[in-house]
Amino acid sequence: MSRRSLFLTLLFALSAIALVVILVSHPQTSFEAALRGLKIWWEVVFPSTLPFIVLSEILMGVGVVHFAGVLLEPLMRPLFNVPGTGGFVLTMGFASGYPVAAKLTTRLREQGSVTQAEGERLVSFTTTGDPLFVIGAVAIGFFHSEQIGVVLAFSHYVSAVLIGLMYRFYAPYAPLSKPLEKNRLPLPLRALQAMHRARLRDRRPFGRLMGEAVQSALHTLLMIGGFIIVFSVLIQLFATINLTRFLSSLLAVLLGPLGLPPALSNGIIAGLFEVTLGAQAASEVPASVPMIWQAAIASAVISWGGLSVHAQVASILGQTDLRVAPYLLARAIHAALSAALTFLAWEPLTASSWFRGSSVPVFLPSTSGIPVMGWWDTLLHSGLIAVVILAALALLSLLVRLASRHQTH
């Protein structure tokens, strides 16, 4: 047994004992925090994530993923060094938020549609917040500003695409997935042919497919709910013993020379653990803090995702041979890139007259303190976003293919 292994075992054991002692000594605080985490999961995460996981499982069963794979292969392979099926993960991940992309990537890896390196590339840049959370909950719910929503969405998704372009060089000599069979049929017909063949190989009746999709979604969501409750309790306990205040003060001293307003250090520490609390803390600083700094920290927190999301992703990826380290590195780079893009895009986007005007609150009040939409509105809006993203990717893929044909001739 190595000394490092023994040290880590002792560290984890002592940390667990300390947490148990704190938990027992603050039972009321722990109970209220657990209820708050349960309410967030039931009112926000469950209704917004369940339909997407169920529908994505059904779409994979009927062969739509293979249809998208053939259609998007000319775009995804040269840009991101992943097969065309990654376009489906990109669409669902951008539209429905974390950790749906990790779930879909795991399913593709289990089916053998992506290699280990391709799966690690894919989950690293497709795990993002959904537009309803970025624009609705954070920008309008917390900052009460549509202009900030545009800036946050721009910096968050553009930096995610940049991560994908960077990660195409990750593990450059790793094996690639099997290339698609080419024939003389037009690309859309080949995509339909691949979808039909995939459906024939699956062979499950629709009733069984639907039941297994719901069962898989519920299993994943119960795991997500457990992590949300645990981290809700941990964050509240850390605040109770003043650990959060100590870390915020230490961070303010370290980052003060870089020009960071000390009031934002609390948002960074909260966002390190949980994305919603971090974004909310960034919006509640004194009015003397420049709005551009608040938006930059909120953007970094959204792109980082929080240890709660990382634990969920790690649990999902643990079902396969996909490693978590590349994903964590991508989240750190994503946070830095999105903060930098916020500073770069602030003046051009906020100065545009197209985004001027008063904000209209579109979110319903919630007893959890987190602004949420009705489940039907969430499904409808996220579904439309997914369709738009998939259609845009398909159009770009066709244009790339036509351009390559023209150069060949």
mmCIF file of N, CA and C in Angstrom, residues 289-394:
data_model
loop_
_atom_site.group_PDB
_atom_site.id
_atom_site.type_symbol
_atom_site.label_atom_id
_atom_site.label_comp_id
_atom_site.label_asym_id
_atom_site.label_seq_id
_atom_site.Cartn_x
_atom_site.Cartn_y
_atom_site.Cartn_z
ATOM 1 N N VAL A 289 -21.006 47.471 -7.208
ATOM 2 C CA VAL A 289 -20.232 46.537 -8.029
ATOM 3 C C VAL A 289 -20.665 46.675 -9.485
ATOM 4 N N PRO A 290 -19.734 46.895 -10.420
ATOM 5 C CA PRO A 290 -20.111 47.051 -11.836
ATOM 6 C C PRO A 290 -20.883 45.842 -12.354
ATOM 7 N N MET A 291 -21.905 46.100 -13.158
ATOM 8 C CA MET A 291 -22.740 45.019 -13.683
ATOM 9 C C MET A 291 -21.948 44.065 -14.571
ATOM 10 N N ILE A 292 -20.933 44.568 -15.249
ATOM 11 C CA ILE A 292 -20.147 43.713 -16.130
ATOM 12 C C ILE A 292 -19.413 42.633 -15.330
ATOM 13 N N TRP A 293 -18.975 42.976 -14.106
ATOM 14 C CA TRP A 293 -18.329 41.993 -13.252
ATOM 15 C C TRP A 293 -19.335 40.951 -12.763
ATOM 16 N N GLN A 294 -20.534 41.391 -12.428
ATOM 17 C CA GLN A 294 -21.570 40.445 -11.996
ATOM 18 C C GLN A 294 -21.899 39.457 -13.108
ATOM 19 N N ALA A 295 -22.029 39.971 -14.338
ATOM 20 C CA ALA A 295 -22.345 39.102 -15.473
ATOM 21 C C ALA A 295 -21.208 38.134 -15.756
ATOM 22 N N ALA A 296 -19.963 38.598 -15.625
ATOM 23 C CA ALA A 296 -18.819 37.725 -15.892
ATOM 24 C C ALA A 296 -18.752 36.580 -14.890
ATOM 25 N N ILE A 297 -18.974 36.887 -13.606
ATOM 26 C CA ILE A 297 -18.949 35.833 -12.588
ATOM 27 C C ILE A 297 -20.115 34.874 -12.783
ATOM 28 N N ALA A 298 -21.309 35.406 -13.086
ATOM 29 C CA ALA A 298 -22.463 34.539 -13.331
ATOM 30 C C ALA A 298 -22.215 33.628 -14.527
ATOM 31 N N SER A 299 -21.605 34.180 -15.588
ATOM 32 C CA SER A 299 -21.302 33.379 -16.770
ATOM 33 C C SER A 299 -20.297 32.281 -16.449
ATOM 34 N N ALA A 300 -19.267 32.616 -15.662
ATOM 35 C CA ALA A 300 -18.274 31.612 -15.275
ATOM 36 C C ALA A 300 -18.898 30.518 -14.419
ATOM 37 N N VAL A 301 -19.787 30.910 -13.496
ATOM 38 C CA VAL A 301 -20.445 29.932 -12.623
ATOM 39 C C VAL A 301 -21.328 28.988 -13.441
ATOM 40 N N ILE A 302 -22.089 29.527 -14.398
ATOM 41 C CA ILE A 302 -22.953 28.701 -15.244
ATOM 42 C C ILE A 302 -22.122 27.718 -16.052
ATOM 43 N N SER A 303 -20.997 28.177 -16.593
ATOM 44 C CA SER A 303 -20.154 27.306 -17.415
ATOM 45 C C SER A 303 -19.425 26.267 -16.570
ATOM 46 N N TRP A 304 -19.051 26.622 -15.347
ATOM 47 C CA TRP A 304 -18.419 25.658 -14.448
ATOM 48 C C TRP A 304 -19.405 24.566 -14.066
ATOM 49 N N GLY A 305 -20.625 24.933 -13.707
ATOM 50 C CA GLY A 305 -21.671 23.958 -13.435
ATOM 51 C C GLY A 305 -21.809 23.559 -11.981
ATOM 52 N N GLY A 306 -20.737 23.646 -11.197
ATOM 53 C CA GLY A 306 -20.831 23.299 -9.784
ATOM 54 C C GLY A 306 -20.477 21.845 -9.513
ATOM 55 N N LEU A 307 -19.945 21.597 -8.317
ATOM 56 C CA LEU A 307 -19.570 20.235 -7.937
ATOM 57 C C LEU A 307 -20.772 19.300 -7.890
ATOM 58 N N SER A 308 -21.946 19.845 -7.652
ATOM 59 C CA SER A 308 -23.155 19.015 -7.645
ATOM 60 C C SER A 308 -23.389 18.393 -9.020
ATOM 61 N N VAL A 309 -23.287 19.205 -10.079
ATOM 62 C CA VAL A 309 -23.439 18.688 -11.445
ATOM 63 C C VAL A 309 -22.300 17.738 -11.785
ATOM 64 N N HIS A 310 -21.083 18.076 -11.360
ATOM 65 C CA HIS A 310 -19.943 17.214 -11.670
ATOM 66 C C HIS A 310 -20.100 15.845 -11.028
ATOM 67 N N ALA A 311 -20.648 15.801 -9.826
ATOM 68 C CA ALA A 311 -20.883 14.513 -9.171
ATOM 69 C C ALA A 311 -21.918 13.698 -9.949
ATOM 70 N N GLN A 312 -22.946 14.374 -10.463
ATOM 71 C CA GLN A 312 -23.949 13.681 -11.273
ATOM 72 C C GLN A 312 -23.325 13.115 -12.547
ATOM 73 N N VAL A 313 -22.517 13.937 -13.222
ATOM 74 C CA VAL A 313 -21.873 13.493 -14.467
ATOM 75 C C VAL A 313 -20.916 12.338 -14.181
ATOM 76 N N ALA A 314 -20.138 12.447 -13.096
ATOM 77 C CA ALA A 314 -19.194 11.388 -12.759
ATOM 78 C C ALA A 314 -19.921 10.072 -12.484
ATOM 79 N N SER A 315 -21.068 10.149 -11.826
ATOM 80 C CA SER A 315 -21.837 8.940 -11.544
ATOM 81 C C SER A 315 -22.351 8.301 -12.832
ATOM 82 N N ILE A 316 -22.776 9.133 -13.779
ATOM 83 C CA ILE A 316 -23.283 8.609 -15.058
ATOM 84 C C ILE A 316 -22.150 8.029 -15.891
ATOM 85 N N LEU A 317 -21.022 8.758 -15.982
ATOM 86 C CA LEU A 317 -19.894 8.269 -16.781
ATOM 87 C C LEU A 317 -19.258 7.030 -16.164
ATOM 88 N N GLY A 318 -19.430 6.845 -14.846
ATOM 89 C CA GLY A 318 -18.852 5.695 -14.173
ATOM 90 C C GLY A 318 -19.408 4.369 -14.652
ATOM 91 N N GLN A 319 -20.518 4.397 -15.399
ATOM 92 C CA GLN A 319 -21.096 3.172 -15.947
ATOM 93 C C GLN A 319 -20.301 2.658 -17.138
ATOM 94 N N THR A 320 -19.390 3.487 -17.676
ATOM 95 C CA THR A 320 -18.585 3.111 -18.839
ATOM 96 C C THR A 320 -17.107 3.364 -18.520
ATOM 97 N N ASP A 321 -16.262 3.295 -19.557
ATOM 98 C CA ASP A 321 -14.834 3.558 -19.369
ATOM 99 C C ASP A 321 -14.481 5.022 -19.632
ATOM 100 N N LEU A 322 -15.487 5.894 -19.764
ATOM 101 C CA LEU A 322 -15.228 7.309 -19.998
ATOM 102 C C LEU A 322 -14.692 7.951 -18.721
ATOM 103 N N ARG A 323 -13.591 8.697 -18.832
ATOM 104 C CA ARG A 323 -12.938 9.295 -17.669
ATOM 105 C C ARG A 323 -13.506 10.683 -17.387
ATOM 106 N N VAL A 324 -13.459 11.081 -16.111
ATOM 107 C CA VAL A 324 -14.030 12.352 -15.678
ATOM 108 C C VAL A 324 -13.025 13.496 -15.805
ATOM 109 N N ALA A 325 -11.725 13.186 -15.731
ATOM 110 C CA ALA A 325 -10.692 14.230 -15.718
ATOM 111 C C ALA A 325 -10.773 15.166 -16.935
ATOM 112 N N PRO A 326 -10.910 14.658 -18.177
ATOM 113 C CA PRO A 326 -11.032 15.583 -19.314
ATOM 114 C C PRO A 326 -12.260 16.486 -19.216
ATOM 115 N N TYR A 327 -13.343 15.945 -18.688
ATOM 116 C CA TYR A 327 -14.561 16.744 -18.508
ATOM 117 C C TYR A 327 -14.334 17.866 -17.502
ATOM 118 N N LEU A 328 -13.686 17.572 -16.379
ATOM 119 C CA LEU A 328 -13.439 18.586 -15.355
ATOM 120 C C LEU A 328 -12.510 19.681 -15.882
ATOM 121 N N LEU A 329 -11.489 19.295 -16.626
ATOM 122 C CA LEU A 329 -10.595 20.289 -17.221
ATOM 123 C C LEU A 329 -11.360 21.190 -18.188
ATOM 124 N N ALA A 330 -12.248 20.593 -18.970
ATOM 125 C CA ALA A 330 -13.056 21.383 -19.910
ATOM 126 C C ALA A 330 -13.956 22.369 -19.179
ATOM 127 N N ARG A 331 -14.512 21.961 -18.027
ATOM 128 C CA ARG A 331 -15.368 22.875 -17.269
ATOM 129 C C ARG A 331 -14.581 24.083 -16.757
ATOM 130 N N ALA A 332 -13.356 23.850 -16.297
ATOM 131 C CA ALA A 332 -12.533 24.966 -15.825
ATOM 132 C C ALA A 332 -12.188 25.910 -16.978
ATOM 133 N N ILE A 333 -11.824 25.354 -18.134
ATOM 134 C CA ILE A 333 -11.513 26.188 -19.306
ATOM 135 C C ILE A 333 -12.767 26.919 -19.771
ATOM 136 N N HIS A 334 -13.908 26.228 -19.738
ATOM 137 C CA HIS A 334 -15.174 26.829 -20.153
ATOM 138 C C HIS A 334 -15.515 28.029 -19.280
ATOM 139 N N ALA A 335 -15.301 27.908 -17.967
ATOM 140 C CA ALA A 335 -15.592 29.019 -17.056
ATOM 141 C C ALA A 335 -14.717 30.225 -17.373
ATOM 142 N N ALA A 336 -13.418 29.992 -17.595
ATOM 143 C CA ALA A 336 -12.513 31.100 -17.900
ATOM 144 C C ALA A 336 -12.849 31.741 -19.249
ATOM 145 N N LEU A 337 -13.149 30.908 -20.249
ATOM 146 C CA LEU A 337 -13.476 31.438 -21.578
ATOM 147 C C LEU A 337 -14.767 32.252 -21.563
ATOM 148 N N SER A 338 -15.780 31.757 -20.893
ATOM 149 C CA SER A 338 -17.064 32.457 -20.874
ATOM 150 C C SER A 338 -16.957 33.792 -20.137
ATOM 151 N N ALA A 339 -16.162 33.836 -19.060
ATOM 152 C CA ALA A 339 -15.954 35.109 -18.361
ATOM 153 C C ALA A 339 -15.234 36.106 -19.264
ATOM 154 N N ALA A 340 -14.216 35.624 -19.986
ATOM 155 C CA ALA A 340 -13.488 36.515 -20.900
ATOM 156 C C ALA A 340 -14.387 37.005 -22.032
ATOM 157 N N LEU A 341 -15.210 36.114 -22.590
ATOM 158 C CA LEU A 341 -16.127 36.518 -23.667
ATOM 159 C C LEU A 341 -17.176 37.505 -23.170
ATOM 160 N N THR A 342 -17.559 37.392 -21.900
ATOM 161 C CA THR A 342 -18.510 38.350 -21.335
ATOM 162 C C THR A 342 -17.936 39.758 -21.367
ATOM 163 N N PHE A 343 -16.672 39.903 -20.982
ATOM 164 C CA PHE A 343 -16.028 41.217 -21.033
ATOM 165 C C PHE A 343 -15.920 41.725 -22.472
ATOM 166 N N LEU A 344 -15.600 40.811 -23.418
ATOM 167 C CA LEU A 344 -15.426 41.220 -24.809
ATOM 168 C C LEU A 344 -16.752 41.597 -25.466
ATOM 169 N N ALA A 345 -17.818 40.878 -25.125
ATOM 170 C CA ALA A 345 -19.104 41.088 -25.797
ATOM 171 C C ALA A 345 -20.002 42.072 -25.079
ATOM 172 N N TRP A 346 -19.619 42.547 -23.904
ATOM 173 C CA TRP A 346 -20.499 43.386 -23.106
ATOM 174 C C TRP A 346 -20.908 44.659 -23.828
ATOM 175 N N GLU A 347 -19.948 45.421 -24.280
ATOM 176 C CA GLU A 347 -20.254 46.694 -24.939
ATOM 177 C C GLU A 347 -21.041 46.506 -26.237
ATOM 178 N N PRO A 348 -20.588 45.631 -27.167
ATOM 179 C CA PRO A 348 -21.341 45.481 -28.429
ATOM 180 C C PRO A 348 -22.782 45.022 -28.235
ATOM 181 N N LEU A 349 -23.010 44.061 -27.305
ATOM 182 C CA LEU A 349 -24.353 43.506 -27.159
ATOM 183 C C LEU A 349 -25.277 44.406 -26.347
ATOM 184 N N THR A 350 -24.768 44.982 -25.263
ATOM 185 C CA THR A 350 -25.635 45.833 -24.447
ATOM 186 C C THR A 350 -25.897 47.179 -25.103
ATOM 187 N N ALA A 351 -25.019 47.614 -26.013
ATOM 188 C CA ALA A 351 -25.225 48.896 -26.684
ATOM 189 C C ALA A 351 -26.181 48.792 -27.862
ATOM 190 N N SER A 352 -26.473 47.551 -28.295
ATOM 191 C CA SER A 352 -27.352 47.371 -29.450
ATOM 192 C C SER A 352 -28.782 47.789 -29.104
ATOM 193 N N SER A 353 -29.367 48.592 -29.947
ATOM 194 C CA SER A 353 -30.736 49.072 -29.712
ATOM 195 C C SER A 353 -31.755 47.945 -29.832
ATOM 196 N N TRP A 354 -31.370 46.855 -30.501
ATOM 197 C CA TRP A 354 -32.314 45.742 -30.691
ATOM 198 C C TRP A 354 -32.661 45.079 -29.366
ATOM 199 N N PHE A 355 -31.739 45.147 -28.395
ATOM 200 C CA PHE A 355 -31.965 44.511 -27.106
ATOM 201 C C PHE A 355 -32.427 45.480 -26.037
ATOM 202 N N ARG A 356 -32.683 46.716 -26.404
ATOM 203 C CA ARG A 356 -33.125 47.676 -25.413
ATOM 204 C C ARG A 356 -34.609 47.490 -25.133
ATOM 205 N N GLY A 357 -35.029 47.954 -24.003
ATOM 206 C CA GLY A 357 -36.435 47.836 -23.629
ATOM 207 C C GLY A 357 -36.571 47.200 -22.273
ATOM 208 N N SER A 358 -37.755 47.266 -21.748
ATOM 209 C CA SER A 358 -37.990 46.750 -20.406
ATOM 210 C C SER A 358 -38.101 45.233 -20.439
ATOM 211 N N SER A 359 -37.695 44.604 -19.350
ATOM 212 C CA SER A 359 -37.769 43.156 -19.226
ATOM 213 C C SER A 359 -39.174 42.746 -18.811
ATOM 214 N N VAL A 360 -39.620 41.628 -19.373
ATOM 215 C CA VAL A 360 -40.935 41.100 -19.031
ATOM 216 C C VAL A 360 -40.748 39.805 -18.275
ATOM 217 N N PRO A 361 -41.118 39.748 -16.990
ATOM 218 C CA PRO A 361 -40.949 38.501 -16.241
ATOM 219 C C PRO A 361 -41.845 37.411 -16.807
ATOM 220 N N VAL A 362 -41.238 36.304 -17.220
ATOM 221 C CA VAL A 362 -42.013 35.211 -17.803
ATOM 222 C C VAL A 362 -42.053 34.001 -16.889
ATOM 223 N N PHE A 363 -41.415 34.066 -15.741
ATOM 224 C CA PHE A 363 -41.342 32.904 -14.862
ATOM 225 C C PHE A 363 -42.373 32.998 -13.748
ATOM 226 N N LEU A 364 -42.932 31.878 -13.438
ATOM 227 C CA LEU A 364 -43.934 31.808 -12.385
ATOM 228 C C LEU A 364 -43.261 31.858 -11.024
ATOM 229 N N PRO A 365 -43.909 32.413 -10.006
ATOM 230 C CA PRO A 365 -43.309 32.412 -8.672
ATOM 231 C C PRO A 365 -43.201 30.999 -8.131
ATOM 232 N N SER A 366 -42.193 30.782 -7.340
ATOM 233 C CA SER A 366 -41.955 29.453 -6.786
ATOM 234 C C SER A 366 -41.643 29.573 -5.304
ATOM 235 N N THR A 367 -42.170 28.649 -4.531
ATOM 236 C CA THR A 367 -41.908 28.671 -3.098
ATOM 237 C C THR A 367 -40.480 28.280 -2.773
ATOM 238 N N SER A 368 -39.760 27.724 -3.744
ATOM 239 C CA SER A 368 -38.382 27.337 -3.488
ATOM 240 C C SER A 368 -37.429 28.501 -3.603
ATOM 241 N N GLY A 369 -37.910 29.644 -4.071
ATOM 242 C CA GLY A 369 -37.028 30.779 -4.254
ATOM 243 C C GLY A 369 -36.343 30.773 -5.609
ATOM 244 N N ILE A 370 -36.513 29.716 -6.403
ATOM 245 C CA ILE A 370 -35.922 29.613 -7.726
ATOM 246 C C ILE A 370 -37.018 29.837 -8.757
ATOM 247 N N PRO A 371 -36.893 30.828 -9.657
ATOM 248 C CA PRO A 371 -37.924 31.054 -10.660
ATOM 249 C C PRO A 371 -37.987 29.899 -11.644
ATOM 250 N N VAL A 372 -39.166 29.327 -11.816
ATOM 251 C CA VAL A 372 -39.329 28.189 -12.722
ATOM 252 C C VAL A 372 -40.553 28.412 -13.597
ATOM 253 N N MET A 373 -40.563 27.708 -14.735
ATOM 254 C CA MET A 373 -41.711 27.729 -15.625
ATOM 255 C C MET A 373 -42.565 26.499 -15.385
ATOM 256 N N GLY A 374 -43.788 26.541 -15.889
ATOM 257 C CA GLY A 374 -44.622 25.358 -15.852
ATOM 258 C C GLY A 374 -43.988 24.249 -16.675
ATOM 259 N N TRP A 375 -44.262 22.973 -16.308
ATOM 260 C CA TRP A 375 -43.578 21.871 -16.978
ATOM 261 C C TRP A 375 -43.901 21.816 -18.464
ATOM 262 N N TRP A 376 -45.149 22.177 -18.847
ATOM 263 C CA TRP A 376 -45.496 22.144 -20.260
ATOM 264 C C TRP A 376 -44.754 23.221 -21.031
ATOM 265 N N ASP A 377 -44.657 24.429 -20.446
ATOM 266 C CA ASP A 377 -43.904 25.495 -21.099
ATOM 267 C C ASP A 377 -42.432 25.111 -21.240
ATOM 268 N N THR A 378 -41.890 24.479 -20.199
ATOM 269 C CA THR A 378 -40.498 24.053 -20.263
ATOM 270 C C THR A 378 -40.279 23.054 -21.391
ATOM 271 N N LEU A 379 -41.152 22.051 -21.479
ATOM 272 C CA LEU A 379 -41.024 21.039 -22.525
ATOM 273 C C LEU A 379 -41.201 21.658 -23.904
ATOM 274 N N LEU A 380 -42.199 22.541 -24.062
ATOM 275 C CA LEU A 380 -42.469 23.139 -25.357
ATOM 276 C C LEU A 380 -41.308 24.007 -25.824
ATOM 277 N N HIS A 381 -40.832 24.903 -24.954
ATOM 278 C CA HIS A 381 -39.755 25.799 -25.333
ATOM 279 C C HIS A 381 -38.450 25.046 -25.579
ATOM 280 N N SER A 382 -38.112 24.103 -24.698
ATOM 281 C CA SER A 382 -36.879 23.344 -24.873
ATOM 282 C C SER A 382 -36.952 22.469 -26.127
ATOM 283 N N GLY A 383 -38.130 21.895 -26.392
ATOM 284 C CA GLY A 383 -38.291 21.099 -27.604
ATOM 285 C C GLY A 383 -38.111 21.927 -28.861
ATOM 286 N N LEU A 384 -38.662 23.135 -28.872
ATOM 287 C CA LEU A 384 -38.476 24.018 -30.024
ATOM 288 C C LEU A 384 -37.016 24.403 -30.197
ATOM 289 N N ILE A 385 -36.332 24.654 -29.076
ATOM 290 C CA ILE A 385 -34.912 24.983 -29.147
ATOM 291 C C ILE A 385 -34.120 23.817 -29.732
ATOM 292 N N ALA A 386 -34.451 22.592 -29.303
ATOM 293 C CA ALA A 386 -33.759 21.411 -29.817
ATOM 294 C C ALA A 386 -33.981 21.251 -31.313
ATOM 295 N N VAL A 387 -35.214 21.474 -31.775
ATOM 296 C CA VAL A 387 -35.518 21.361 -33.202
ATOM 297 C C VAL A 387 -34.740 22.408 -34.001
ATOM 298 N N VAL A 388 -34.685 23.632 -33.490
ATOM 299 C CA VAL A 388 -33.964 24.700 -34.190
ATOM 300 C C VAL A 388 -32.475 24.377 -34.284
ATOM 301 N N ILE A 389 -31.878 23.909 -33.158
ATOM 302 C CA ILE A 389 -30.453 23.579 -33.168
ATOM 303 C C ILE A 389 -30.164 22.441 -34.139
ATOM 304 N N LEU A 390 -30.998 21.388 -34.094
ATOM 305 C CA LEU A 390 -30.787 20.243 -34.972
ATOM 306 C C LEU A 390 -30.951 20.645 -36.437
ATOM 307 N N ALA A 391 -31.945 21.475 -36.745
ATOM 308 C CA ALA A 391 -32.149 21.933 -38.116
ATOM 309 C C ALA A 391 -30.971 22.783 -38.594
ATOM 310 N N ALA A 392 -30.454 23.643 -37.714
ATOM 311 C CA ALA A 392 -29.306 24.475 -38.090
ATOM 312 C C ALA A 392 -28.071 23.616 -38.350
ATOM 313 N N LEU A 393 -27.850 22.607 -37.506
ATOM 314 C CA LEU A 393 -26.713 21.713 -37.713
ATOM 315 C C LEU A 393 -26.860 20.920 -39.006
ATOM 316 N N ALA A 394 -28.073 20.443 -39.290
ATOM 317 C CA ALA A 394 -28.305 19.691 -40.526
ATOM 318 C C ALA A 394 -28.064 20.569 -41.749
#
